[in-house]
C-alpha cells in the first residue's frame, strides 16, 4: 500500500521553465522517497515530481515516455480523475532523467510463479520488490508496465493535490474542509464561492500532506472511458517534436557507419569523402566512423565512400552455423525448469497417443519507422542531449561516460519516439552521438543512422528452437514436455546496461511457455541458453513472441491428434486452471462464429498467449484467392483487468497483432560472412495496407489486477495464423516466416 508522510516543502524548476507561485503534489511509495528532481525558484513549492500547479494551470510531469502507446493520455486522465480538472486542461511535459521516475512494476515480474495464479499476497510482494527499481535507477518505459506502474501512483498524486488545495481554501475562507468540494479546477464553498486552483496553489504548497482517499470506481469520470489523445493534435499537424525534428542553433548533420560484423575497426581511408562539397569532417568513433556535413543525405552518401577494414565477427559467420550453436544448447544443463508438474520425464503414459514436433523461429529486427538518431551539444564542462529513448537515466549515464562528465552535468531531453518496440531501451545511438559531440566541442551535431545501418546494427529478437513432446488420451492432453533453446535477452541486457552477470533461472526466456495456463497432468518446461554472441535485445513481447508459437502450435497438433475441436481442446484444459483466459477464448469463439468447420478455400485457426499479465485469444481467418493466401480477418479478446482507456487498449491490441503478423509472414534476419543480409524494407517486408485483415477487438475486465497492453497482442498471432493455414491446406508449418511455406497475397 502507498502511504503519505509529511513532506518538506520545496519549490521547483523543470528544464528552463519556472513554475511560479505554485506547488507540486504527488504520492510516495516508500518511506524514503527518491530526491525530487524539480528545483526551486522563488515563491514556489514542490512536494513530488508529478503534478505541478501554477498560475498557468495544471501540468503533469510524465514519468513514462510516449512512443505511440498512449501513456501520456492515460497518465493525465488518472491525475485529472482525482484532481477534479478537465483532461484538456492538463498540460503534459516529459520528465527529465531522475530516480524519482523509476518504474515500480518491472521488477515485480521477478516474483516466482506463473503470474495468472498470483494471489493478493504475491501481488503485494511484487509491489514491494518493485521498489528496488529506485535503487537500480530503472527509469524505463517497457515491459507493458506503464499503467501497472502509474495506476495508483498517479491517482494518489492527483488526490493529494486536491486535498491540499481544499486545505488552503479552508484556511482562507474559514470554512471546514469537509464542507468544501472541488470541480473543474476550482474549490467551491457552501455559499457558492469559487477559488481557482491557480490562485490557491502557492498556499496549498505550504500544507502538510497525509494519505488521501481515492475515489471508488462508481465515481470515475475519465477512467474506463475513451479519452481524446493528448498527443494527437501535435502529431496530425506536424508540430509534435521527434528526435529528428530537433534544431538547436548552428546544428550540423552527421551519418554513422559502423562495423556490420559488430566488432572493431582496423583502419579507414576517408580521403574521397573529405573532398566532397558540403562535407565538413570525418571522425573516428573507435568501432565506427561519422561523417559531418551540411545535411544528412550528403553525410550518408559520403560515409559510403569511406574505405574501411573491419575486424571479424565474434559469432559464427553463417545463419546455419548460428543455429547449430542454438541446437547445441539442448546438450547443456538446462538454465531453468520452471514448470514440472507430474512426471513428464517418464514419457507418454501407457495407452496414450504420443507425438513430437520441432519448431524454429528466426532472428528479427525492430525496424521502427524513425531511424535511430540523437543530437548532442558538448561545451567542455557540460553536455546537452536530445534522444528519443526508453530509459532516460541509462542514456544520460552513458552519454556522461563518453564525455567524462558527472551525470548531473548532462541534460537529456526525451522527445516523442517514432517507434520503440524495445530497441530504444538500448543506448548505443546516444553513446555514439555523445562520442562525436565531444570531438565537435561547441557545435551541436545530429547523428542519424541510415535505414541500412539501423537494420544491420540492431539488438535482435533471438532466433530459437523448440523440441516438444506430448501425448493425448481420451480427448485430453496427458503429457506436455517442452524445451526451448536460444540466446538469452536477459543475460545480454543485464550485462550491457548494468554490467551485471545474470546467473539465476531465466524466467523471461520461457515466458508464455512455462506459464501457459493449461492444466496438463504431466507438464514440464525447460529453458536452455545458447552459447552465441549475436547482439540481442528486447523485442515487442520478448521471448513470448516465439514461445507462444511453440506452445500454441503444438497445442493445436495435440488437439487434432485427440480428435477434438482445437478451440474446445484449449478450453477443456483452461476453464478451471485460468477462468479469465478461458473467457477470452469463449469470447473469440462468439465473435468469430467459430463452428470448428470451414468451407473449401477458407481456413481458421486459434491462438492464445498469457504474457505481461494479460491473456489474449485470437482467431484468424485466411482465404485462398487466385492461387495466393489472404489474411482476411482477425478477432481478438483480451483481459487487462480494469480497462483504463478502451480505445487505447484496442489500438495496442490491433498494433501488437499487426507487428506480430508482419513478423510471422515476412520477418527474418539472416547472416552471411558475419554480416546481416537484410538492408532495408525491400529485404525485410511488413504487412501493407492492402493486405491488412479486418480486425475486431473485445476487451474483458474480469482480472483482479492490471495487465499490460503494449505487447500481449503480439504473441498469439503467429500460432493462430499457422493453425489457420493448416486448416486451409493440411500443411503444418513449424517454422516462421510462413512465406517460406505459403504464397501470400502482395
PDB file of C-alpha atoms in Angstrom, residues 311-530:
ATOM      1  CA  UNK A 311      37.550  -6.761 -37.561  1.00  0.00           C
ATOM      2  CA  UNK A 312      35.815 -10.134 -37.864  1.00  0.00           C
ATOM      3  CA  UNK A 313      32.606 -11.113 -36.076  1.00  0.00           C
ATOM      4  CA  UNK A 314      32.658 -12.697 -32.621  1.00  0.00           C
ATOM      5  CA  UNK A 315      29.885 -15.114 -33.587  1.00  0.00           C
ATOM      6  CA  UNK A 316      29.592 -17.752 -36.363  1.00  0.00           C
ATOM      7  CA  UNK A 317      29.568 -16.204 -39.821  1.00  0.00           C
ATOM      8  CA  UNK A 318      26.581 -18.016 -41.321  1.00  0.00           C
ATOM      9  CA  UNK A 319      22.965 -18.414 -40.232  1.00  0.00           C
ATOM     10  CA  UNK A 320      23.181 -22.211 -40.322  1.00  0.00           C
ATOM     11  CA  UNK A 321      26.254 -22.134 -38.091  1.00  0.00           C
ATOM     12  CA  UNK A 322      24.479 -19.891 -35.603  1.00  0.00           C
ATOM     13  CA  UNK A 323      21.534 -22.281 -35.414  1.00  0.00           C
ATOM     14  CA  UNK A 324      23.925 -25.185 -34.925  1.00  0.00           C
ATOM     15  CA  UNK A 325      25.073 -23.391 -31.766  1.00  0.00           C
ATOM     16  CA  UNK A 326      21.454 -22.913 -30.723  1.00  0.00           C
ATOM     17  CA  UNK A 327      20.779 -26.613 -31.311  1.00  0.00           C
ATOM     18  CA  UNK A 328      23.820 -27.437 -29.198  1.00  0.00           C
ATOM     19  CA  UNK A 329      22.213 -25.563 -26.335  1.00  0.00           C
ATOM     20  CA  UNK A 330      19.971 -28.578 -25.759  1.00  0.00           C
ATOM     21  CA  UNK A 331      23.065 -30.602 -24.860  1.00  0.00           C
ATOM     22  CA  UNK A 332      23.909 -28.307 -21.936  1.00  0.00           C
ATOM     23  CA  UNK A 333      22.402 -28.232 -18.478  1.00  0.00           C
ATOM     24  CA  UNK A 334      19.006 -26.544 -18.504  1.00  0.00           C
ATOM     25  CA  UNK A 335      19.059 -22.975 -17.228  1.00  0.00           C
ATOM     26  CA  UNK A 336      15.565 -23.427 -15.830  1.00  0.00           C
ATOM     27  CA  UNK A 337      12.819 -25.933 -15.193  1.00  0.00           C
ATOM     28  CA  UNK A 338      10.138 -23.528 -14.059  1.00  0.00           C
ATOM     29  CA  UNK A 339       7.307 -25.979 -14.588  1.00  0.00           C
ATOM     30  CA  UNK A 340       7.496 -29.617 -13.608  1.00  0.00           C
ATOM     31  CA  UNK A 341       4.042 -30.985 -12.855  1.00  0.00           C
ATOM     32  CA  UNK A 342       3.502 -34.728 -12.538  1.00  0.00           C
ATOM     33  CA  UNK A 343       6.140 -36.963 -14.104  1.00  0.00           C
ATOM     34  CA  UNK A 344       6.865 -35.720 -17.614  1.00  0.00           C
ATOM     35  CA  UNK A 345      10.279 -37.396 -17.524  1.00  0.00           C
ATOM     36  CA  UNK A 346       8.515 -40.769 -17.648  1.00  0.00           C
ATOM     37  CA  UNK A 347       7.247 -40.000 -21.129  1.00  0.00           C
ATOM     38  CA  UNK A 348       3.874 -40.804 -22.659  1.00  0.00           C
ATOM     39  CA  UNK A 349       1.546 -42.735 -20.307  1.00  0.00           C
ATOM     40  CA  UNK A 350       0.544 -46.240 -21.297  1.00  0.00           C
ATOM     41  CA  UNK A 351      -2.339 -46.317 -23.727  1.00  0.00           C
ATOM     42  CA  UNK A 352      -1.904 -42.708 -24.852  1.00  0.00           C
ATOM     43  CA  UNK A 353      -1.039 -41.424 -28.308  1.00  0.00           C
ATOM     44  CA  UNK A 354       2.391 -39.791 -28.342  1.00  0.00           C
ATOM     45  CA  UNK A 355       3.565 -37.054 -30.663  1.00  0.00           C
ATOM     46  CA  UNK A 356       6.690 -34.950 -31.117  1.00  0.00           C
ATOM     47  CA  UNK A 357       7.481 -31.801 -33.084  1.00  0.00           C
ATOM     48  CA  UNK A 358      10.364 -29.382 -33.531  1.00  0.00           C
ATOM     49  CA  UNK A 359       9.923 -25.682 -34.237  1.00  0.00           C
ATOM     50  CA  UNK A 360      12.189 -22.886 -35.422  1.00  0.00           C
ATOM     51  CA  UNK A 361      11.971 -19.101 -35.370  1.00  0.00           C
ATOM     52  CA  UNK A 362      14.470 -16.600 -36.859  1.00  0.00           C
ATOM     53  CA  UNK A 363      16.219 -13.526 -35.578  1.00  0.00           C
ATOM     54  CA  UNK A 364      14.101 -10.395 -36.032  1.00  0.00           C
ATOM     55  CA  UNK A 365      14.806  -6.660 -36.319  1.00  0.00           C
ATOM     56  CA  UNK A 366      12.783  -3.909 -34.653  1.00  0.00           C
ATOM     57  CA  UNK A 367      12.517  -1.780 -37.813  1.00  0.00           C
ATOM     58  CA  UNK A 368      10.997   1.259 -36.084  1.00  0.00           C
ATOM     59  CA  UNK A 369       9.723   3.891 -38.501  1.00  0.00           C
ATOM     60  CA  UNK A 370      12.023   6.627 -37.176  1.00  0.00           C
ATOM     61  CA  UNK A 371      15.668   5.585 -37.729  1.00  0.00           C
ATOM     62  CA  UNK A 372      17.956   5.850 -34.735  1.00  0.00           C
ATOM     63  CA  UNK A 373      19.268   9.337 -34.051  1.00  0.00           C
ATOM     64  CA  UNK A 374      20.497  11.615 -31.283  1.00  0.00           C
ATOM     65  CA  UNK A 375      21.666  15.217 -31.081  1.00  0.00           C
ATOM     66  CA  UNK A 376      24.427  16.454 -28.793  1.00  0.00           C
ATOM     67  CA  UNK A 377      25.942  19.790 -27.791  1.00  0.00           C
ATOM     68  CA  UNK A 378      29.126  19.480 -25.741  1.00  0.00           C
ATOM     69  CA  UNK A 379      30.603  22.632 -24.227  1.00  0.00           C
ATOM     70  CA  UNK A 380      33.585  21.181 -22.376  1.00  0.00           C
ATOM     71  CA  UNK A 381      32.088  21.231 -18.909  1.00  0.00           C
ATOM     72  CA  UNK A 382      28.536  20.187 -19.765  1.00  0.00           C
ATOM     73  CA  UNK A 383      26.539  18.329 -22.388  1.00  0.00           C
ATOM     74  CA  UNK A 384      23.011  18.639 -23.723  1.00  0.00           C
ATOM     75  CA  UNK A 385      21.447  15.598 -25.418  1.00  0.00           C
ATOM     76  CA  UNK A 386      18.236  15.142 -27.389  1.00  0.00           C
ATOM     77  CA  UNK A 387      17.431  11.449 -27.766  1.00  0.00           C
ATOM     78  CA  UNK A 388      14.143   9.617 -28.134  1.00  0.00           C
ATOM     79  CA  UNK A 389      14.722   6.768 -25.705  1.00  0.00           C
ATOM     80  CA  UNK A 390      13.017   4.308 -23.368  1.00  0.00           C
ATOM     81  CA  UNK A 391      15.487   4.699 -20.479  1.00  0.00           C
ATOM     82  CA  UNK A 392      16.451   8.318 -19.746  1.00  0.00           C
ATOM     83  CA  UNK A 393      18.715   7.671 -16.755  1.00  0.00           C
ATOM     84  CA  UNK A 394      20.617   4.946 -18.599  1.00  0.00           C
ATOM     85  CA  UNK A 395      21.070   7.100 -21.700  1.00  0.00           C
ATOM     86  CA  UNK A 396      22.238  10.059 -19.618  1.00  0.00           C
ATOM     87  CA  UNK A 397      24.688   7.825 -17.760  1.00  0.00           C
ATOM     88  CA  UNK A 398      26.211   6.511 -20.987  1.00  0.00           C
ATOM     89  CA  UNK A 399      26.425   9.981 -22.535  1.00  0.00           C
ATOM     90  CA  UNK A 400      28.167  11.297 -19.408  1.00  0.00           C
ATOM     91  CA  UNK A 401      30.665   8.415 -19.519  1.00  0.00           C
ATOM     92  CA  UNK A 402      31.554   9.246 -23.137  1.00  0.00           C
ATOM     93  CA  UNK A 403      32.307  12.832 -22.152  1.00  0.00           C
ATOM     94  CA  UNK A 404      33.988  12.058 -18.833  1.00  0.00           C
ATOM     95  CA  UNK A 405      31.383  14.171 -17.038  1.00  0.00           C
ATOM     96  CA  UNK A 406      29.386  13.720 -13.880  1.00  0.00           C
ATOM     97  CA  UNK A 407      25.819  12.759 -14.738  1.00  0.00           C
ATOM     98  CA  UNK A 408      24.386  15.972 -13.326  1.00  0.00           C
ATOM     99  CA  UNK A 409      26.372  17.866 -15.958  1.00  0.00           C
ATOM    100  CA  UNK A 410      24.366  16.187 -18.734  1.00  0.00           C
ATOM    101  CA  UNK A 411      20.904  17.458 -19.618  1.00  0.00           C
ATOM    102  CA  UNK A 412      18.912  14.886 -21.549  1.00  0.00           C
ATOM    103  CA  UNK A 413      15.698  15.694 -23.408  1.00  0.00           C
ATOM    104  CA  UNK A 414      13.369  12.873 -24.472  1.00  0.00           C
ATOM    105  CA  UNK A 415      11.157  13.898 -27.408  1.00  0.00           C
ATOM    106  CA  UNK A 416       8.492  11.665 -28.919  1.00  0.00           C
ATOM    107  CA  UNK A 417       9.764   8.292 -30.155  1.00  0.00           C
ATOM    108  CA  UNK A 418       8.928   7.267 -33.711  1.00  0.00           C
ATOM    109  CA  UNK A 419       8.592   3.670 -32.580  1.00  0.00           C
ATOM    110  CA  UNK A 420      10.471   1.911 -29.812  1.00  0.00           C
ATOM    111  CA  UNK A 421       9.461  -1.772 -29.507  1.00  0.00           C
ATOM    112  CA  UNK A 422      12.337  -2.247 -27.028  1.00  0.00           C
ATOM    113  CA  UNK A 423      15.093  -1.034 -29.377  1.00  0.00           C
ATOM    114  CA  UNK A 424      15.296   2.414 -27.853  1.00  0.00           C
ATOM    115  CA  UNK A 425      15.906   0.959 -24.422  1.00  0.00           C
ATOM    116  CA  UNK A 426      19.429   0.279 -25.628  1.00  0.00           C
ATOM    117  CA  UNK A 427      21.782   3.251 -25.602  1.00  0.00           C
ATOM    118  CA  UNK A 428      24.298   2.739 -28.429  1.00  0.00           C
ATOM    119  CA  UNK A 429      22.948   5.521 -30.664  1.00  0.00           C
ATOM    120  CA  UNK A 430      23.073   8.028 -27.791  1.00  0.00           C
ATOM    121  CA  UNK A 431      26.603   6.959 -26.872  1.00  0.00           C
ATOM    122  CA  UNK A 432      27.854   7.311 -30.452  1.00  0.00           C
ATOM    123  CA  UNK A 433      26.328  10.787 -30.676  1.00  0.00           C
ATOM    124  CA  UNK A 434      27.957  11.802 -27.384  1.00  0.00           C
ATOM    125  CA  UNK A 435      31.308  10.463 -28.592  1.00  0.00           C
ATOM    126  CA  UNK A 436      31.010  12.542 -31.731  1.00  0.00           C
ATOM    127  CA  UNK A 437      29.792  15.569 -29.788  1.00  0.00           C
ATOM    128  CA  UNK A 438      32.943  15.571 -27.668  1.00  0.00           C
ATOM    129  CA  UNK A 439      35.012  15.773 -30.857  1.00  0.00           C
ATOM    130  CA  UNK A 440      32.906  18.727 -32.043  1.00  0.00           C
ATOM    131  CA  UNK A 441      33.021  20.778 -28.869  1.00  0.00           C
ATOM    132  CA  UNK A 442      30.886  23.906 -29.083  1.00  0.00           C
ATOM    133  CA  UNK A 443      28.912  22.767 -32.145  1.00  0.00           C
ATOM    134  CA  UNK A 444      25.605  20.863 -31.895  1.00  0.00           C
ATOM    135  CA  UNK A 445      25.507  17.781 -34.101  1.00  0.00           C
ATOM    136  CA  UNK A 446      22.722  15.352 -35.009  1.00  0.00           C
ATOM    137  CA  UNK A 447      23.938  11.817 -35.684  1.00  0.00           C
ATOM    138  CA  UNK A 448      21.434   9.850 -37.776  1.00  0.00           C
ATOM    139  CA  UNK A 449      21.638   6.196 -38.734  1.00  0.00           C
ATOM    140  CA  UNK A 450      20.598   5.268 -42.257  1.00  0.00           C
ATOM    141  CA  UNK A 451      17.899   2.637 -42.532  1.00  0.00           C
ATOM    142  CA  UNK A 452      20.632   0.214 -43.570  1.00  0.00           C
ATOM    143  CA  UNK A 453      22.765   0.970 -40.510  1.00  0.00           C
ATOM    144  CA  UNK A 454      19.684   0.657 -38.307  1.00  0.00           C
ATOM    145  CA  UNK A 455      18.642  -2.692 -39.788  1.00  0.00           C
ATOM    146  CA  UNK A 456      22.129  -4.214 -39.740  1.00  0.00           C
ATOM    147  CA  UNK A 457      23.158  -2.998 -36.273  1.00  0.00           C
ATOM    148  CA  UNK A 458      20.125  -3.948 -34.220  1.00  0.00           C
ATOM    149  CA  UNK A 459      19.877  -5.814 -30.951  1.00  0.00           C
ATOM    150  CA  UNK A 460      17.770  -8.536 -32.493  1.00  0.00           C
ATOM    151  CA  UNK A 461      14.962 -10.706 -31.225  1.00  0.00           C
ATOM    152  CA  UNK A 462      16.841 -14.008 -30.784  1.00  0.00           C
ATOM    153  CA  UNK A 463      16.357 -16.950 -33.057  1.00  0.00           C
ATOM    154  CA  UNK A 464      15.200 -20.029 -31.140  1.00  0.00           C
ATOM    155  CA  UNK A 465      14.437 -23.734 -31.434  1.00  0.00           C
ATOM    156  CA  UNK A 466      11.897 -25.853 -29.582  1.00  0.00           C
ATOM    157  CA  UNK A 467      11.531 -29.560 -29.019  1.00  0.00           C
ATOM    158  CA  UNK A 468       8.024 -30.516 -27.987  1.00  0.00           C
ATOM    159  CA  UNK A 469       6.765 -33.886 -26.783  1.00  0.00           C
ATOM    160  CA  UNK A 470       3.168 -34.609 -25.932  1.00  0.00           C
ATOM    161  CA  UNK A 471       0.570 -37.301 -25.511  1.00  0.00           C
ATOM    162  CA  UNK A 472      -3.223 -37.387 -25.667  1.00  0.00           C
ATOM    163  CA  UNK A 473      -5.696 -39.854 -24.253  1.00  0.00           C
ATOM    164  CA  UNK A 474      -9.492 -39.859 -24.135  1.00  0.00           C
ATOM    165  CA  UNK A 475      -9.674 -36.428 -25.741  1.00  0.00           C
ATOM    166  CA  UNK A 476      -7.256 -34.705 -23.348  1.00  0.00           C
ATOM    167  CA  UNK A 477      -3.555 -33.901 -23.174  1.00  0.00           C
ATOM    168  CA  UNK A 478      -1.819 -36.112 -20.638  1.00  0.00           C
ATOM    169  CA  UNK A 479       1.759 -35.024 -21.369  1.00  0.00           C
ATOM    170  CA  UNK A 480       3.493 -31.848 -22.473  1.00  0.00           C
ATOM    171  CA  UNK A 481       7.281 -31.765 -22.255  1.00  0.00           C
ATOM    172  CA  UNK A 482       8.682 -28.568 -23.791  1.00  0.00           C
ATOM    173  CA  UNK A 483      12.288 -27.485 -24.328  1.00  0.00           C
ATOM    174  CA  UNK A 484      13.425 -24.186 -25.819  1.00  0.00           C
ATOM    175  CA  UNK A 485      16.967 -23.134 -26.727  1.00  0.00           C
ATOM    176  CA  UNK A 486      18.118 -19.689 -27.759  1.00  0.00           C
ATOM    177  CA  UNK A 487      20.137 -16.691 -26.686  1.00  0.00           C
ATOM    178  CA  UNK A 488      19.025 -15.004 -23.501  1.00  0.00           C
ATOM    179  CA  UNK A 489      17.972 -11.382 -23.840  1.00  0.00           C
ATOM    180  CA  UNK A 490      18.059 -11.115 -20.046  1.00  0.00           C
ATOM    181  CA  UNK A 491      21.722 -12.086 -19.861  1.00  0.00           C
ATOM    182  CA  UNK A 492      22.791  -9.682 -22.604  1.00  0.00           C
ATOM    183  CA  UNK A 493      20.687  -6.751 -21.412  1.00  0.00           C
ATOM    184  CA  UNK A 494      21.786  -7.035 -17.785  1.00  0.00           C
ATOM    185  CA  UNK A 495      25.429  -7.174 -18.872  1.00  0.00           C
ATOM    186  CA  UNK A 496      25.101  -4.336 -21.382  1.00  0.00           C
ATOM    187  CA  UNK A 497      23.002  -2.000 -19.246  1.00  0.00           C
ATOM    188  CA  UNK A 498      24.314  -2.697 -15.736  1.00  0.00           C
ATOM    189  CA  UNK A 499      27.493  -4.771 -16.188  1.00  0.00           C
ATOM    190  CA  UNK A 500      25.714  -7.448 -14.177  1.00  0.00           C
ATOM    191  CA  UNK A 501      26.086 -11.190 -14.736  1.00  0.00           C
ATOM    192  CA  UNK A 502      22.611 -12.715 -14.620  1.00  0.00           C
ATOM    193  CA  UNK A 503      23.045 -16.280 -13.423  1.00  0.00           C
ATOM    194  CA  UNK A 504      19.728 -17.464 -11.990  1.00  0.00           C
ATOM    195  CA  UNK A 505      16.796 -19.209 -13.652  1.00  0.00           C
ATOM    196  CA  UNK A 506      15.792 -17.018 -16.584  1.00  0.00           C
ATOM    197  CA  UNK A 507      12.043 -16.567 -16.255  1.00  0.00           C
ATOM    198  CA  UNK A 508      11.786 -14.273 -19.249  1.00  0.00           C
ATOM    199  CA  UNK A 509      13.423 -16.850 -21.528  1.00  0.00           C
ATOM    200  CA  UNK A 510      10.465 -19.225 -21.129  1.00  0.00           C
ATOM    201  CA  UNK A 511       7.684 -16.664 -20.813  1.00  0.00           C
ATOM    202  CA  UNK A 512       4.394 -17.789 -22.423  1.00  0.00           C
ATOM    203  CA  UNK A 513       5.684 -21.372 -22.292  1.00  0.00           C
ATOM    204  CA  UNK A 514       6.189 -22.290 -18.634  1.00  0.00           C
ATOM    205  CA  UNK A 515       3.167 -20.186 -17.680  1.00  0.00           C
ATOM    206  CA  UNK A 516       0.830 -21.317 -20.456  1.00  0.00           C
ATOM    207  CA  UNK A 517      -2.367 -21.738 -18.412  1.00  0.00           C
ATOM    208  CA  UNK A 518      -3.253 -25.281 -19.422  1.00  0.00           C
ATOM    209  CA  UNK A 519      -3.930 -27.961 -16.784  1.00  0.00           C
ATOM    210  CA  UNK A 520      -1.991 -30.970 -18.037  1.00  0.00           C
ATOM    211  CA  UNK A 521      -1.214 -33.804 -15.633  1.00  0.00           C
ATOM    212  CA  UNK A 522       2.415 -34.232 -16.718  1.00  0.00           C
ATOM    213  CA  UNK A 523       3.775 -30.867 -17.760  1.00  0.00           C
ATOM    214  CA  UNK A 524       7.436 -29.857 -17.844  1.00  0.00           C
ATOM    215  CA  UNK A 525       9.140 -26.808 -19.391  1.00  0.00           C
ATOM    216  CA  UNK A 526      12.916 -26.435 -19.631  1.00  0.00           C
ATOM    217  CA  UNK A 527      14.848 -23.444 -20.935  1.00  0.00           C
ATOM    218  CA  UNK A 528      18.385 -23.603 -22.371  1.00  0.00           C
ATOM    219  CA  UNK A 529      20.798 -20.752 -23.060  1.00  0.00           C
ATOM    220  CA  UNK A 530      22.637 -20.996 -26.362  1.00  0.00           C
TER     221      UNK A 530
END
